[in-house]
């Protein structure tokens, strides 16, 4: 299978100014295909078409929007095996996770299909007699969406679905590393009976077409998921023309393991959260803060669990951890291993690449112990199958370490003490908390987001998504005189 992807611009599938190869990180000899890189003229026509399509879409009403979103969601679920296999082939996550991601993307659409029917206005009496007030939500207009490679279908789905549900048009730039699965979702959207130009997808380098998209005066709001430096640039660009902006970025998620925790469960959850998806999740547990009484037992069991994980080809039966996504990502990970060693961290297991029957970007799950929170491996997001253990003397110290980070996306605690769990819930500075659960793994019907450098702007997902994808209008209505 050799896939040529094109861009979907203003209702047409079009070729690009040049092409980029899409390779399989599990098997570098497998060239999945070539994908077209969109140009600025195509971007202009996508945005122009989106502006007029948006009005038609809003006028079409809530039943139409419900039906279209339901159809997209149902199709994604029905095709989750095929699109999921494509996703795993180009991104490197194990097949079950690729399929699960596409199915989840479908659930975002069916959830927001229902949200489009919800009556979301408010009524109030005026403080002045005979005047009624209604507060309604209207679409923002044209939403620019920029998404990363690690969830190439689910992340854009949780942005595109609410954008369309609330009556907006969408211009989407997927990550250039994972174009095939993103294009498969775009194809499903393109097959719906929607106004021409309501939805466009343009692939290309972030620094080129991505930058042009976020700087474009025809874009009313930008929803971005990716790295902190790119997010900062997008925020600055949006501010300069007062566009709405929503950013979901990196993190350095802590998990506290207390002395009263079920240690085997703590090890299983830590390994899952640290190494799942090769650590390439914004919710990955990369700082494990362990009570000194259980520290040594935890470290030896975690290292055994890490060494037992089956690292291999994403599409191979039984693989638990696939390769990392690219050569650059792998090199960055190995650089962090060197930085950790140089800072005095103790390498317990992993730390290097792995040879497999096919040549790919395989890295061994890696555990550092005897780390301190000021080491670069505990400060910077690595996006790697690397986790760092720190020792804490008591709960208060553990909480202080957990909170000592510029990030604040997710955080977890393993404890049987309700008092500690409740204290953690109130005092941990993060957007998403997990009690006796891995830091990664969230639902689709409730808000998701972080604090500090992890997020900016309104929350994503669930009913809270309305905050970003709508604008509030307050209307005062007087009867106009005698009957
Ligand atoms: P990235 O470099 O920031 O890329 C994310 C997206 O932005 C890609 O589509 C990229 O295009 C594009 N982009 C790059 N430069 C741009 C620019 N100047 N203007 C506009 N768009 C631009 O991030 P990444 O390295 O691909 O992804 C990993 C990062 O995403 C990690 O930091 C991770 O924590 C974060 N992430 C966060 C969440 C969350 O919900 N908080 C979820 C997943 C990932 P290209 O195609 O050229 O890369
Ligand atoms: Mg990148």
Short mmCIF file of C-alpha atoms and ligand atoms in Angstrom, two decimals:
data_model
loop_
_atom_site.label_atom_id
_atom_site.label_comp_id
_atom_site.label_asym_id
_atom_site.label_seq_id
_atom_site.Cartn_x
_atom_site.Cartn_y
_atom_site.Cartn_z
CA UNK A 1 0.00 0.00 0.00
CA UNK A 2 1.48 3.30 -1.07
CA UNK A 3 -0.65 6.25 -0.12
CA UNK A 4 -0.61 9.56 -1.92
CA UNK A 5 -2.36 12.10 0.23
CA UNK A 6 -3.74 15.35 -1.05
CA UNK A 7 -5.15 18.35 0.74
CA UNK A 8 -8.82 19.12 1.10
CA UNK A 9 -9.22 22.79 0.27
CA UNK A 10 -12.52 24.64 -0.15
CA UNK A 11 -14.38 21.42 -0.96
CA UNK A 12 -11.82 19.93 -3.40
CA UNK A 13 -8.98 17.42 -3.03
CA UNK A 14 -5.93 19.21 -4.44
CA UNK A 15 -2.25 18.45 -4.98
CA UNK A 16 0.53 20.44 -3.29
CA UNK A 17 3.55 22.54 -4.18
CA UNK A 18 5.78 19.57 -3.29
CA UNK A 19 5.64 16.26 -1.43
CA UNK A 20 7.09 14.73 1.71
CA UNK A 21 7.66 11.03 2.39
CA UNK A 22 5.74 9.34 5.17
CA UNK A 23 7.84 6.56 6.74
CA UNK A 24 6.98 3.83 9.20
CA UNK A 25 8.94 4.27 12.47
CA UNK A 26 8.67 0.51 13.13
CA UNK A 27 10.26 -0.34 9.76
CA UNK A 28 12.21 2.37 7.99
CA UNK A 29 12.13 0.39 4.73
CA UNK A 30 8.35 0.81 4.65
CA UNK A 31 7.55 4.06 2.85
CA UNK A 32 3.86 4.52 3.56
CA UNK A 33 3.42 7.15 0.91
CA UNK A 34 3.97 10.72 -0.17
CA UNK A 35 1.87 13.60 1.00
CA UNK A 36 1.23 16.91 -0.65
CA UNK A 37 2.34 20.11 1.05
CA UNK A 38 -0.19 22.90 0.82
CA UNK A 39 0.77 26.44 -0.22
CA UNK A 40 -0.35 29.91 0.86
CA UNK A 41 -2.70 30.38 -2.10
CA UNK A 42 -4.54 27.22 -1.04
CA UNK A 43 -4.67 28.51 2.53
CA UNK A 44 -6.21 31.77 1.34
CA UNK A 45 -8.87 30.00 -0.68
CA UNK A 46 -9.66 27.63 2.22
CA UNK A 47 -10.20 30.54 4.58
CA UNK A 48 -12.24 32.53 2.09
CA UNK A 49 -14.51 29.54 1.43
CA UNK A 50 -14.79 28.85 5.15
CA UNK A 51 -16.11 32.35 5.81
CA UNK A 52 -19.13 31.98 3.55
CA UNK A 53 -19.73 28.29 4.39
CA UNK A 54 -19.85 29.10 8.09
CA UNK A 55 -22.95 31.25 7.71
CA UNK A 56 -24.75 28.51 5.74
CA UNK A 57 -23.80 25.93 8.36
CA UNK A 58 -25.14 28.07 11.21
CA UNK A 59 -28.35 28.72 9.29
CA UNK A 60 -28.79 24.99 8.60
CA UNK A 61 -29.72 24.55 12.26
CA UNK A 62 -29.12 22.13 15.08
CA UNK A 63 -30.77 19.02 13.64
CA UNK A 64 -28.54 19.20 10.56
CA UNK A 65 -25.43 19.72 12.65
CA UNK A 66 -26.40 16.84 14.92
CA UNK A 67 -26.93 14.50 11.98
CA UNK A 68 -23.64 15.35 10.28
CA UNK A 69 -21.61 14.95 13.46
CA UNK A 70 -23.35 11.68 14.26
CA UNK A 71 -22.55 10.39 10.78
CA UNK A 72 -18.88 11.35 11.09
CA UNK A 73 -18.61 9.72 14.52
CA UNK A 74 -20.35 6.55 13.40
CA UNK A 75 -18.11 6.27 10.32
CA UNK A 76 -14.95 6.74 12.40
CA UNK A 77 -16.04 3.99 14.77
CA UNK A 78 -16.98 1.67 11.90
CA UNK A 79 -13.60 2.26 10.20
CA UNK A 80 -11.52 2.27 13.38
CA UNK A 81 -9.76 -0.99 12.50
CA UNK A 82 -8.49 0.22 9.11
CA UNK A 83 -7.71 3.81 10.06
CA UNK A 84 -6.25 2.62 13.36
CA UNK A 85 -3.85 0.30 11.52
CA UNK A 86 -2.76 3.20 9.33
CA UNK A 87 -2.30 5.37 12.41
CA UNK A 88 -0.15 2.73 14.14
CA UNK A 89 1.86 2.21 10.99
CA UNK A 90 2.78 5.87 10.64
CA UNK A 91 2.97 6.91 14.32
CA UNK A 92 4.28 3.73 15.95
CA UNK A 93 1.77 3.10 18.73
CA UNK A 94 0.63 -0.54 19.15
CA UNK A 95 -2.26 -1.58 16.92
CA UNK A 96 -4.83 -1.85 19.72
CA UNK A 97 -4.04 1.74 20.73
CA UNK A 98 -4.26 2.99 17.15
CA UNK A 99 -7.68 1.39 16.73
CA UNK A 100 -8.76 2.62 20.15
CA UNK A 101 -7.72 6.15 19.27
CA UNK A 102 -9.83 6.23 16.10
CA UNK A 103 -12.81 4.76 17.95
CA UNK A 104 -12.39 7.44 20.61
CA UNK A 105 -12.28 10.09 17.90
CA UNK A 106 -15.68 8.79 16.79
CA UNK A 107 -16.97 9.16 20.33
CA UNK A 108 -15.96 12.82 20.36
CA UNK A 109 -18.13 13.37 17.31
CA UNK A 110 -21.14 11.50 18.65
CA UNK A 111 -20.82 13.28 22.01
CA UNK A 112 -20.75 16.69 20.32
CA UNK A 113 -23.57 15.66 17.99
CA UNK A 114 -25.69 15.53 21.13
CA UNK A 115 -24.18 18.76 22.50
CA UNK A 116 -25.32 20.56 19.35
CA UNK A 117 -28.92 19.81 20.37
CA UNK A 118 -28.55 21.04 23.94
CA UNK A 119 -30.30 24.34 24.63
CA UNK A 120 -27.40 26.35 25.92
CA UNK A 121 -28.90 29.81 26.41
CA UNK A 122 -30.01 31.60 29.60
CA UNK A 123 -32.99 33.78 30.30
CA UNK A 124 -33.03 36.62 32.84
CA UNK A 125 -35.48 39.29 33.89
CA UNK A 126 -34.12 42.80 33.59
CA UNK A 127 -33.76 44.96 36.70
CA UNK A 128 -35.95 47.35 34.70
CA UNK A 129 -39.65 46.43 34.36
CA UNK A 130 -41.00 44.96 31.10
CA UNK A 131 -37.63 44.06 29.70
CA UNK A 132 -36.50 40.48 29.16
CA UNK A 133 -32.92 39.42 28.64
CA UNK A 134 -31.66 36.39 26.84
CA UNK A 135 -28.08 35.22 26.80
CA UNK A 136 -27.25 33.09 23.83
CA UNK A 137 -24.15 31.49 22.38
CA UNK A 138 -23.17 32.12 18.77
CA UNK A 139 -20.33 30.66 16.70
CA UNK A 140 -16.95 32.38 16.77
CA UNK A 141 -16.52 32.05 12.98
CA UNK A 142 -13.57 30.30 11.34
CA UNK A 143 -11.48 28.17 13.69
CA UNK A 144 -7.84 27.40 12.87
CA UNK A 145 -6.77 24.04 14.30
CA UNK A 146 -3.13 22.93 14.62
CA UNK A 147 -2.57 19.43 16.01
CA UNK A 148 0.42 17.18 16.89
CA UNK A 149 1.50 13.72 15.69
CA UNK A 150 1.13 11.78 18.94
CA UNK A 151 -2.69 11.62 18.71
CA UNK A 152 -3.12 12.43 15.01
CA UNK A 153 -6.83 11.54 14.94
CA UNK A 154 -8.18 11.95 18.50
CA UNK A 155 -6.70 15.38 19.20
CA UNK A 156 -8.05 17.05 16.05
CA UNK A 157 -11.36 15.20 16.59
CA UNK A 158 -11.84 16.78 20.01
CA UNK A 159 -11.33 20.19 18.39
CA UNK A 160 -13.14 19.74 15.04
CA UNK A 161 -16.23 18.14 16.63
CA UNK A 162 -17.09 21.02 19.02
CA UNK A 163 -16.08 23.61 16.42
CA UNK A 164 -18.64 22.20 13.97
CA UNK A 165 -21.24 21.40 16.66
CA UNK A 166 -21.38 25.05 17.71
CA UNK A 167 -21.70 26.29 14.13
CA UNK A 168 -18.14 27.23 13.18
CA UNK A 169 -16.08 26.50 10.07
CA UNK A 170 -12.70 24.73 10.39
CA UNK A 171 -9.31 25.06 8.71
CA UNK A 172 -7.05 22.31 10.05
CA UNK A 173 -3.28 21.79 9.81
CA UNK A 174 -2.36 18.27 10.96
CA UNK A 175 1.17 17.25 11.98
CA UNK A 176 3.40 16.55 9.02
CA UNK A 177 4.74 13.30 10.54
CA UNK A 178 1.33 11.57 10.53
CA UNK A 179 -0.64 12.72 7.48
CA UNK A 180 -2.27 9.45 6.38
CA UNK A 181 -4.55 8.83 9.36
CA UNK A 182 -5.42 12.53 9.57
CA UNK A 183 -6.31 12.49 5.88
CA UNK A 184 -8.51 9.42 6.46
CA UNK A 185 -10.54 11.39 9.00
CA UNK A 186 -10.68 14.39 6.65
CA UNK A 187 -12.03 12.10 3.93
CA UNK A 188 -14.90 11.00 6.17
CA UNK A 189 -15.74 14.64 6.92
CA UNK A 190 -15.50 15.53 3.21
CA UNK A 191 -18.08 12.83 2.36
CA UNK A 192 -20.79 14.56 4.40
CA UNK A 193 -23.47 16.85 3.04
CA UNK A 194 -21.91 20.08 4.33
CA UNK A 195 -21.48 23.53 2.76
CA UNK A 196 -18.51 23.63 0.39
CA UNK A 197 -15.51 24.96 2.28
CA UNK A 198 -16.94 24.45 5.76
CA UNK A 199 -14.01 22.15 6.52
CA UNK A 200 -10.54 22.23 4.98
CA UNK A 201 -7.38 20.28 5.78
CA UNK A 202 -3.94 21.51 4.72
CA UNK A 203 -0.78 19.51 5.40
CA UNK A 204 2.65 21.07 5.45
CA UNK A 205 5.47 22.20 7.72
CA UNK A 206 4.39 23.93 10.90
CA UNK A 207 6.93 26.69 10.36
CA UNK A 208 5.41 27.45 6.94
CA UNK A 209 1.73 26.63 6.43
CA UNK A 210 1.12 26.36 10.22
CA UNK A 211 2.58 29.80 10.84
CA UNK A 212 0.67 31.28 7.89
CA UNK A 213 -2.57 29.81 9.26
CA UNK A 214 -2.18 31.20 12.76
CA UNK A 215 -1.13 34.63 11.42
CA UNK A 216 -4.05 34.86 8.97
CA UNK A 217 -6.51 37.69 9.62
CA UNK A 218 -9.38 35.49 8.37
CA UNK A 219 -8.99 33.10 11.31
CA UNK A 220 -11.14 34.12 14.30
CA UNK A 221 -9.84 31.60 16.83
CA UNK A 222 -6.95 29.14 17.06
CA UNK A 223 -6.95 25.85 18.95
CA UNK A 224 -3.47 24.37 19.23
CA UNK A 225 -2.00 21.26 20.83
CA UNK A 226 1.76 20.87 20.76
CA UNK A 227 4.93 22.16 22.35
CA UNK A 228 5.34 25.16 24.63
CA UNK A 229 7.63 27.22 22.35
CA UNK A 230 5.27 26.92 19.37
CA UNK A 231 2.30 27.65 21.66
CA UNK A 232 3.93 30.85 22.91
CA UNK A 233 4.46 32.05 19.36
CA UNK A 234 0.84 31.29 18.47
CA UNK A 235 -0.42 33.17 21.53
CA UNK A 236 1.64 36.24 20.58
CA UNK A 237 0.36 36.14 17.02
CA UNK A 238 -3.28 35.73 18.14
CA UNK A 239 -3.00 38.54 20.70
CA UNK A 240 -1.69 40.97 18.12
CA UNK A 241 -5.03 40.80 16.27
CA UNK A 242 -7.26 39.87 19.24
CA UNK A 243 -8.09 36.37 17.96
CA UNK A 244 -9.29 33.84 20.54
CA UNK A 245 -6.68 31.26 21.42
CA UNK A 246 -6.65 27.93 23.23
CA UNK A 247 -3.35 26.12 23.84
CA UNK A 248 -2.66 22.63 25.20
CA UNK A 249 1.05 22.04 25.59
CA UNK A 250 3.66 20.04 27.42
CA UNK A 251 3.95 18.82 30.97
CA UNK A 252 6.10 17.05 33.53
CA UNK A 253 3.42 15.04 35.26
CA UNK A 254 4.16 13.73 38.77
CA UNK A 255 2.84 10.59 40.45
CA UNK A 256 3.20 10.37 44.22
CA UNK A 257 3.53 6.84 45.61
CA UNK A 258 2.81 6.78 49.33
CA UNK A 259 3.90 4.14 51.82
CA UNK A 260 0.31 2.92 52.28
CA UNK A 261 -0.23 2.32 48.54
CA UNK A 262 -0.70 -1.08 46.96
CA UNK A 263 2.85 -1.24 45.56
CA UNK A 264 2.11 -3.69 42.76
CA UNK A 265 -0.75 -1.49 41.58
CA UNK A 266 1.48 1.59 41.88
CA UNK A 267 4.15 -0.12 39.74
CA UNK A 268 1.60 -1.17 37.12
CA UNK A 269 0.05 2.31 36.92
CA UNK A 270 3.46 4.01 36.86
CA UNK A 271 4.77 1.76 34.07
CA UNK A 272 1.57 2.27 32.09
CA UNK A 273 1.67 6.06 32.50
CA UNK A 274 5.42 6.41 31.93
CA UNK A 275 5.95 4.08 28.97
CA UNK A 276 2.57 3.81 27.23
CA UNK A 277 2.77 5.30 23.74
CA UNK A 278 6.57 5.29 24.24
CA UNK A 279 6.11 8.12 26.75
CA UNK A 280 4.90 10.38 23.94
CA UNK A 281 1.82 11.59 25.75
CA UNK A 282 1.34 15.02 27.29
CA UNK A 283 -0.15 13.12 30.26
CA UNK A 284 2.81 10.73 30.69
CA UNK A 285 4.13 10.22 34.25
CA UNK A 286 7.71 11.43 34.08
CA UNK A 287 8.33 12.25 37.77
CA UNK A 288 7.67 9.42 40.24
CA UNK A 289 7.88 10.72 43.81
CA UNK A 290 8.13 7.75 46.14
CA UNK A 291 7.90 7.55 49.92
CA UNK A 292 11.25 6.46 51.33
CA UNK A 293 9.76 3.44 53.15
CA UNK A 294 8.67 1.81 49.89
CA UNK A 295 11.23 3.41 47.60
CA UNK A 296 13.64 0.50 47.11
CA UNK A 297 10.89 -2.07 46.63
CA UNK A 298 9.14 0.24 44.14
CA UNK A 299 12.30 0.92 42.13
CA UNK A 300 13.23 -2.73 41.80
CA UNK A 301 9.69 -3.75 40.81
CA UNK A 302 9.38 -0.86 38.35
CA UNK A 303 12.65 -1.77 36.72
CA UNK A 304 11.51 -5.39 36.37
CA UNK A 305 8.22 -4.22 34.87
CA UNK A 306 10.05 -1.92 32.42
CA UNK A 307 12.37 -4.72 31.31
CA UNK A 308 9.42 -7.08 30.80
CA UNK A 309 7.60 -4.76 28.44
CA UNK A 310 7.55 -6.10 24.90
CA UNK A 311 9.01 -3.39 22.68
CA UNK A 312 8.52 -4.05 18.99
CA UNK A 313 6.86 -3.37 15.65
CA UNK A 314 3.62 -1.48 16.24
CA UNK A 315 1.61 -3.85 14.04
CA UNK A 316 3.03 -7.04 15.54
CA UNK A 317 0.82 -9.14 17.81
CA UNK A 318 1.80 -8.76 21.46
CA UNK A 319 3.73 -5.50 21.14
CA UNK A 320 3.18 -3.33 24.21
CA UNK A 321 5.51 -0.45 23.34
CA UNK A 322 6.23 0.61 19.76
CA UNK A 323 9.13 2.68 18.47
CA UNK A 324 9.41 6.40 19.09
CA UNK A 325 8.06 8.49 16.25
CA UNK A 326 11.18 9.72 14.45
CA UNK A 327 14.97 9.76 14.32
CA UNK A 328 15.00 13.29 15.75
CA UNK A 329 12.78 12.24 18.65
CA UNK A 330 15.03 9.24 19.36
CA UNK A 331 18.16 11.37 19.30
CA UNK A 332 16.55 13.88 21.66
CA UNK A 333 15.68 11.04 24.05
CA UNK A 334 19.25 9.69 24.03
CA UNK A 335 20.50 13.23 24.70
CA UNK A 336 18.27 13.34 27.80
CA UNK A 337 19.74 10.03 28.98
CA UNK A 338 23.22 11.57 28.67
CA UNK A 339 22.07 14.72 30.51
CA UNK A 340 20.57 12.62 33.29
CA UNK A 341 23.79 10.65 33.75
CA UNK A 342 25.87 13.83 33.66
CA UNK A 343 23.70 15.34 36.41
CA UNK A 344 24.36 12.29 38.63
CA UNK A 345 21.08 10.40 38.16
CA UNK A 346 21.37 6.62 38.50
CA UNK A 347 20.36 4.72 35.37
CA UNK A 348 18.41 1.69 36.66
CA UNK A 349 17.37 0.19 33.33
CA UNK A 350 17.15 1.01 29.63
CA UNK A 351 18.88 4.12 28.39
CA UNK A 352 19.62 2.98 24.85
CA UNK A 353 18.23 1.79 21.56
CA UNK A 354 17.00 -1.73 20.81
CA UNK A 355 17.57 -3.86 17.71
CA UNK A 356 14.52 -5.53 16.25
CA UNK A 357 14.03 -7.62 13.07
CA UNK A 358 13.04 -4.45 11.21
CA UNK A 359 15.14 -1.31 11.48
CA UNK A 360 13.17 1.29 13.45
CA UNK A 361 13.39 3.93 16.18
CA UNK A 362 13.26 1.50 19.10
CA UNK A 363 14.20 2.63 22.57
CA UNK A 364 14.29 0.64 25.80
CA UNK A 365 11.96 1.81 28.58
CA UNK A 366 14.24 3.76 30.87
CA UNK A 367 14.18 4.38 34.62
CA UNK A 368 16.39 6.87 36.43
CA UNK A 369 16.55 6.77 40.25
CA UNK A 370 18.25 9.02 42.80
CA UNK A 371 17.18 12.04 40.84
CA UNK A 372 16.46 15.48 42.23
CA UNK A 373 13.78 17.84 41.06
CA UNK A 374 16.29 20.46 39.88
CA UNK A 375 17.85 18.10 37.29
CA UNK A 376 17.03 18.93 33.70
CA UNK A 377 15.40 15.47 33.29
CA UNK A 378 12.87 16.52 35.96
CA UNK A 379 12.35 20.04 34.60
CA UNK A 380 11.93 19.64 30.84
CA UNK A 381 9.35 17.60 29.03
CA UNK A 382 11.19 14.72 27.33
CA UNK A 383 8.25 13.08 25.51
CA UNK A 384 10.21 9.84 25.81
CA UNK A 385 9.96 6.38 27.42
CA UNK A 386 12.04 7.74 30.31
CA UNK A 387 10.84 8.22 33.87
CA UNK A 388 12.62 9.65 36.91
CA UNK A 389 12.22 8.48 40.49
CA UNK A 390 12.64 10.87 43.43
CA UNK A 391 12.59 9.92 47.11
CA UNK A 392 10.41 11.81 49.61
CA UNK A 393 10.43 11.56 53.42
CA UNK A 394 6.73 12.23 53.86
CA UNK A 395 3.55 13.32 52.09
CA UNK A 396 4.16 17.05 52.55
CA UNK A 397 7.60 16.81 50.93
CA UNK A 398 6.21 14.72 48.10
CA UNK A 399 3.46 17.27 47.42
CA UNK A 400 5.96 20.14 47.47
CA UNK A 401 8.15 18.35 44.91
CA UNK A 402 5.13 17.53 42.75
CA UNK A 403 4.05 21.18 42.75
CA UNK A 404 7.55 22.47 41.98
CA UNK A 405 7.22 22.64 38.18
CA UNK A 406 6.32 25.26 35.60
CA UNK A 407 3.81 22.73 34.19
CA UNK A 408 0.53 21.44 35.59
CA UNK A 409 -1.40 19.19 33.23
CA UNK A 410 -2.03 15.95 35.15
CA UNK A 411 -0.87 14.61 38.52
CA UNK A 412 -1.53 11.42 40.44
CA UNK A 413 -1.32 9.95 43.89
CA UNK A 414 -1.29 6.31 44.96
CA UNK A 415 -2.58 6.01 48.53
CA UNK A 416 -5.25 4.25 50.56
CA UNK A 417 -5.66 7.27 52.83
CA UNK A 418 -8.81 9.22 52.03
CA UNK A 419 -7.46 12.15 54.03
CA UNK A 420 -4.32 12.37 51.89
CA UNK A 421 -6.22 11.85 48.67
CA UNK A 422 -8.60 14.68 49.58
CA UNK A 423 -5.74 16.95 50.62
CA UNK A 424 -3.99 16.19 47.31
CA UNK A 425 -7.16 17.00 45.40
CA UNK A 426 -7.29 20.43 47.02
CA UNK A 427 -3.60 21.29 47.02
CA UNK A 428 -2.07 19.81 43.88
CA UNK A 429 -1.70 22.52 41.23
CA UNK A 430 -2.74 20.68 38.07
CA UNK A 431 -5.72 20.70 35.72
CA UNK A 432 -6.40 16.97 35.86
CA UNK A 433 -5.91 14.75 38.93
CA UNK A 434 -5.78 11.00 39.29
CA UNK A 435 -6.23 9.10 42.56
CA UNK A 436 -5.02 5.50 42.41
CA UNK A 437 -4.97 5.73 38.61
CA UNK A 438 -2.27 6.38 35.98
CA UNK A 439 -1.72 10.05 35.02
CA UNK A 440 -2.61 9.17 31.42
CA UNK A 441 -6.06 8.03 30.32
CA UNK A 442 -8.95 10.49 30.32
CA UNK A 443 -12.62 10.36 29.32
CA UNK A 444 -14.27 12.22 26.44
CA UNK A 445 -17.25 13.87 28.15
CA UNK A 446 -15.55 15.99 30.83
CA UNK A 447 -13.13 18.94 30.64
CA UNK A 448 -9.44 18.38 29.94
CA UNK A 449 -6.61 20.84 30.40
CA UNK A 450 -3.86 22.08 32.65
CA UNK A 451 -2.35 24.99 34.50
CA UNK A 452 0.85 26.98 34.26
CA UNK A 453 2.83 26.44 31.08
CA UNK A 454 0.70 23.40 30.19
CA UNK A 455 -2.42 25.21 29.01
CA UNK A 456 -3.74 28.61 28.09
CA UNK A 457 -7.31 29.65 27.45
CA UNK A 458 -10.60 27.83 28.05
CA UNK A 459 -10.76 24.10 28.70
CA UNK A 460 -11.28 21.54 25.95
CA UNK A 461 -13.92 18.76 25.83
CA UNK A 462 -17.26 18.17 27.48
CA UNK A 463 -19.71 21.03 27.97
CA UNK A 464 -16.78 23.32 28.83
CA UNK A 465 -15.78 23.30 25.14
CA UNK A 466 -18.60 25.80 24.50
CA UNK A 467 -16.50 28.46 26.23
CA UNK A 468 -13.95 28.50 23.43
CA UNK A 469 -16.08 27.64 20.41
CA UNK A 470 -18.86 30.16 21.04
CA UNK A 471 -19.27 33.87 21.74
CA UNK A 472 -21.91 35.05 24.20
CA UNK A 473 -24.52 37.55 23.12
CA UNK A 474 -26.79 39.30 25.64
CA UNK A 475 -30.05 40.63 24.14
CA UNK A 476 -32.40 43.05 25.98
CA UNK A 477 -35.91 42.96 24.59
CA UNK A 478 -38.74 45.39 25.38
CA UNK A 479 -42.24 44.97 23.97
CA UNK A 480 -42.14 48.40 22.34
CA UNK A 481 -45.20 50.00 23.93
CA UNK A 482 -48.93 49.31 24.23
CA UNK A 483 -50.42 46.07 22.92
P1 LIG B 1 5.07 21.00 17.93
O1 LIG B 1 6.36 21.03 17.27
O2 LIG B 1 4.65 22.16 18.76
O3 LIG B 1 3.99 20.70 16.79
C1 LIG B 1 2.60 20.69 17.00
C2 LIG B 1 1.94 21.18 15.74
O4 LIG B 1 2.29 22.55 15.52
C3 LIG B 1 2.38 20.43 14.47
O5 LIG B 1 1.30 20.36 13.58
C4 LIG B 1 3.45 21.36 13.95
O6 LIG B 1 3.74 21.20 12.58
C5 LIG B 1 2.85 22.70 14.22
N1 LIG B 1 3.78 23.81 14.24
C6 LIG B 1 5.12 23.78 14.43
N2 LIG B 1 5.63 25.03 14.36
C7 LIG B 1 4.59 25.86 14.12
C8 LIG B 1 4.47 27.27 13.95
N3 LIG B 1 5.53 28.06 14.01
N4 LIG B 1 3.25 27.78 13.72
C9 LIG B 1 2.16 27.00 13.67
N5 LIG B 1 2.21 25.66 13.81
C10 LIG B 1 3.41 25.09 14.05
O7 LIG B 1 4.89 19.75 18.87
P2 LIG B 1 5.36 18.28 18.53
O8 LIG B 1 6.78 18.20 18.89
O9 LIG B 1 4.97 17.90 17.17
O10 LIG B 1 4.41 17.48 19.53
C11 LIG B 1 4.78 17.15 20.81
C12 LIG B 1 4.35 18.21 21.83
O11 LIG B 1 2.93 18.30 21.90
C13 LIG B 1 4.79 17.89 23.22
O12 LIG B 1 5.36 19.02 23.82
C14 LIG B 1 3.49 17.50 23.94
O13 LIG B 1 3.43 17.67 25.31
C15 LIG B 1 2.51 18.32 23.27
N6 LIG B 1 1.18 17.74 23.39
C16 LIG B 1 0.29 18.28 24.28
C17 LIG B 1 -0.98 17.75 24.44
C18 LIG B 1 -1.98 18.37 25.38
O14 LIG B 1 -3.17 18.14 25.23
N7 LIG B 1 -1.57 19.16 26.36
C19 LIG B 1 -1.35 16.65 23.68
C20 LIG B 1 -0.43 16.09 22.81
C21 LIG B 1 0.83 16.66 22.67
P3 LIG B 1 4.78 20.07 12.06
O15 LIG B 1 3.92 19.24 11.24
O16 LIG B 1 5.81 20.76 11.26
O17 LIG B 1 5.35 19.37 13.23
MG1 LIG B 2 7.42 19.01 15.70
#
